[in-house]
Amino acid sequence: MTGPVSDRDAMVAQMSPSLDDHAYCFLLISPETAPTALGAAIGTFREDEGVTAIVPEATARELGDDSAAFARITLQVHSALDGVGLTAAVSGALADAGIACNTVAAFHHDHVFVPLDRAEEALTTLERLQASTS
């Protein structure tokens, strides 16, 4: 893997979006759900109101949560955490297509969560965005 890319056009041109086979839910953690949810979480975030975990849909359902399911699209480019413009380009393209998105930046990659029923359309939209910059 090469080092982080920070130039906007280079990040978009190299993003190679990949659709995960699993569905995920955003779950507010409670003392009762913490052991199971945190053990299964692919990501967490602490806010003043509480801790949110991103968990496999099956885990959320097991815990009695019926919130919306999301697909995860991973942008394969090793984007720099201080890079400017990748999130704006991706969210803008999805917004233009009328697709909601929630973006999580991790150390190596950005992960875009989109409504499960729009996953293929979102992937196609991001592939078109990448092709337009290459």
Coordinates of C-alpha atoms in Angstrom, one line a residue:
M1 CA 0.0 0.0 0.0
T2 CA 1.3 3.4 -0.9
G3 CA 1.4 6.3 1.5
P4 CA -1.5 8.6 2.1
V5 CA -2.9 10.7 -0.8
S6 CA -3.9 14.2 0.0
D7 CA -4.7 15.9 -3.4
R8 CA -8.4 16.0 -4.0
D9 CA -8.4 14.9 -7.6
A10 CA -5.9 12.1 -6.9
M11 CA -8.0 10.9 -4.0
V12 CA -11.1 10.8 -6.2
A13 CA -9.2 9.2 -9.1
Q14 CA -7.8 6.5 -6.9
M15 CA -10.8 5.9 -4.6
S16 CA -11.9 2.5 -6.1
P17 CA -15.2 2.2 -4.1
S18 CA -15.9 -1.3 -2.9
L19 CA -19.4 -2.4 -1.6
D20 CA -19.3 -4.5 1.6
D21 CA -21.5 -7.7 1.5
H22 CA -22.9 -6.9 5.0
A23 CA -25.5 -4.4 6.2
Y24 CA -25.0 -2.2 9.3
C25 CA -27.0 -0.2 11.8
F26 CA -26.1 2.8 13.9
L27 CA -27.0 1.9 17.4
L28 CA -27.1 4.0 20.6
I29 CA -25.3 2.0 23.3
S30 CA -27.0 1.3 26.6
P31 CA -25.6 -0.6 29.6
E32 CA -27.7 -3.6 28.6
T33 CA -26.5 -3.6 25.0
A34 CA -22.9 -2.6 25.5
P35 CA -21.3 -6.1 25.8
T36 CA -22.8 -7.5 22.7
A37 CA -22.9 -4.3 20.6
L38 CA -19.3 -3.1 21.4
G39 CA -18.0 -6.6 20.8
A40 CA -19.5 -6.6 17.3
A41 CA -19.0 -2.9 16.4
I42 CA -16.9 -1.9 13.4
G43 CA -16.8 1.6 14.7
T44 CA -17.8 3.7 17.7
F45 CA -18.1 7.4 18.5
R46 CA -18.7 9.1 21.8
E47 CA -20.9 12.2 21.9
D48 CA -22.2 14.2 24.8
E49 CA -25.5 12.3 24.5
G50 CA -24.0 8.8 24.5
V51 CA -22.0 6.3 22.5
T52 CA -23.0 5.3 19.0
A53 CA -21.8 2.0 17.6
I54 CA -21.9 0.8 14.0
V55 CA -22.8 -2.8 14.2
P56 CA -23.8 -5.6 11.8
E57 CA -27.5 -5.5 11.1
A58 CA -27.9 -9.0 12.6
T59 CA -26.5 -7.8 15.9
A60 CA -28.8 -4.8 16.0
R61 CA -31.8 -7.0 15.4
E62 CA -30.7 -9.4 18.0
L63 CA -30.6 -6.5 20.5
G64 CA -34.2 -5.5 19.5
D65 CA -33.2 -2.5 17.4
D66 CA -35.3 -1.9 14.3
S67 CA -33.5 1.2 12.9
A68 CA -32.6 1.6 9.2
A69 CA -29.9 -0.6 7.7
F70 CA -27.0 0.8 5.8
A71 CA -24.6 -0.5 3.2
R72 CA -20.9 0.3 3.6
I73 CA -18.9 1.4 0.7
T74 CA -15.1 1.6 1.4
L75 CA -13.1 4.0 -0.6
Q76 CA -9.9 2.0 -1.2
V77 CA -7.6 5.0 -1.6
H78 CA -5.3 5.5 1.4
S79 CA -6.6 9.0 1.9
A80 CA -4.7 11.4 4.1
L81 CA -6.5 12.5 7.2
D82 CA -5.6 16.1 6.4
G83 CA -6.5 15.7 2.7
V84 CA -9.1 18.2 1.5
G85 CA -12.1 17.5 -0.7
L86 CA -12.7 13.8 -0.9
T87 CA -15.7 13.8 1.5
A88 CA -17.1 16.9 -0.3
A89 CA -16.8 15.2 -3.7
V90 CA -18.3 12.0 -2.6
S91 CA -21.1 13.5 -0.6
G92 CA -21.8 16.0 -3.3
A93 CA -22.1 13.3 -6.0
L94 CA -24.4 11.2 -3.8
A95 CA -26.5 14.3 -2.8
D96 CA -26.9 15.1 -6.5
A97 CA -28.3 11.5 -6.9
G98 CA -30.6 12.0 -3.9
I99 CA -28.7 9.4 -1.8
A100 CA -28.1 10.1 1.9
C101 CA -24.7 9.3 3.2
N102 CA -22.8 9.1 6.5
T103 CA -19.0 9.2 6.1
V104 CA -16.5 7.8 8.6
A105 CA -12.8 8.5 8.1
A106 CA -10.5 5.9 9.6
F107 CA -6.7 5.8 9.4
H108 CA -6.3 4.3 5.9
H109 CA -9.7 4.6 4.3
D110 CA -13.0 6.5 4.2
H111 CA -16.2 4.5 4.7
V112 CA -19.5 5.8 3.3
F113 CA -22.7 4.4 4.7
V114 CA -25.7 4.7 2.4
P115 CA -29.3 3.4 2.7
L116 CA -29.2 -0.4 2.0
D117 CA -31.8 -0.2 -0.8
R118 CA -29.7 2.4 -2.6
A119 CA -26.3 0.6 -2.3
E120 CA -25.9 -0.4 -5.9
E121 CA -27.0 3.0 -7.2
A122 CA -24.5 4.7 -4.8
L123 CA -21.7 2.4 -5.9
T124 CA -22.4 3.2 -9.5
T125 CA -22.5 7.0 -8.7
L126 CA -19.1 6.8 -7.0
E127 CA -17.6 4.8 -9.9
R128 CA -18.8 7.4 -12.3
L129 CA -17.3 10.1 -10.1
Q130 CA -14.0 8.3 -10.1
A131 CA -14.1 7.8 -13.9
S132 CA -14.8 11.5 -14.5
T133 CA -11.6 12.4 -12.6
S134 CA -9.3 9.7 -14.0

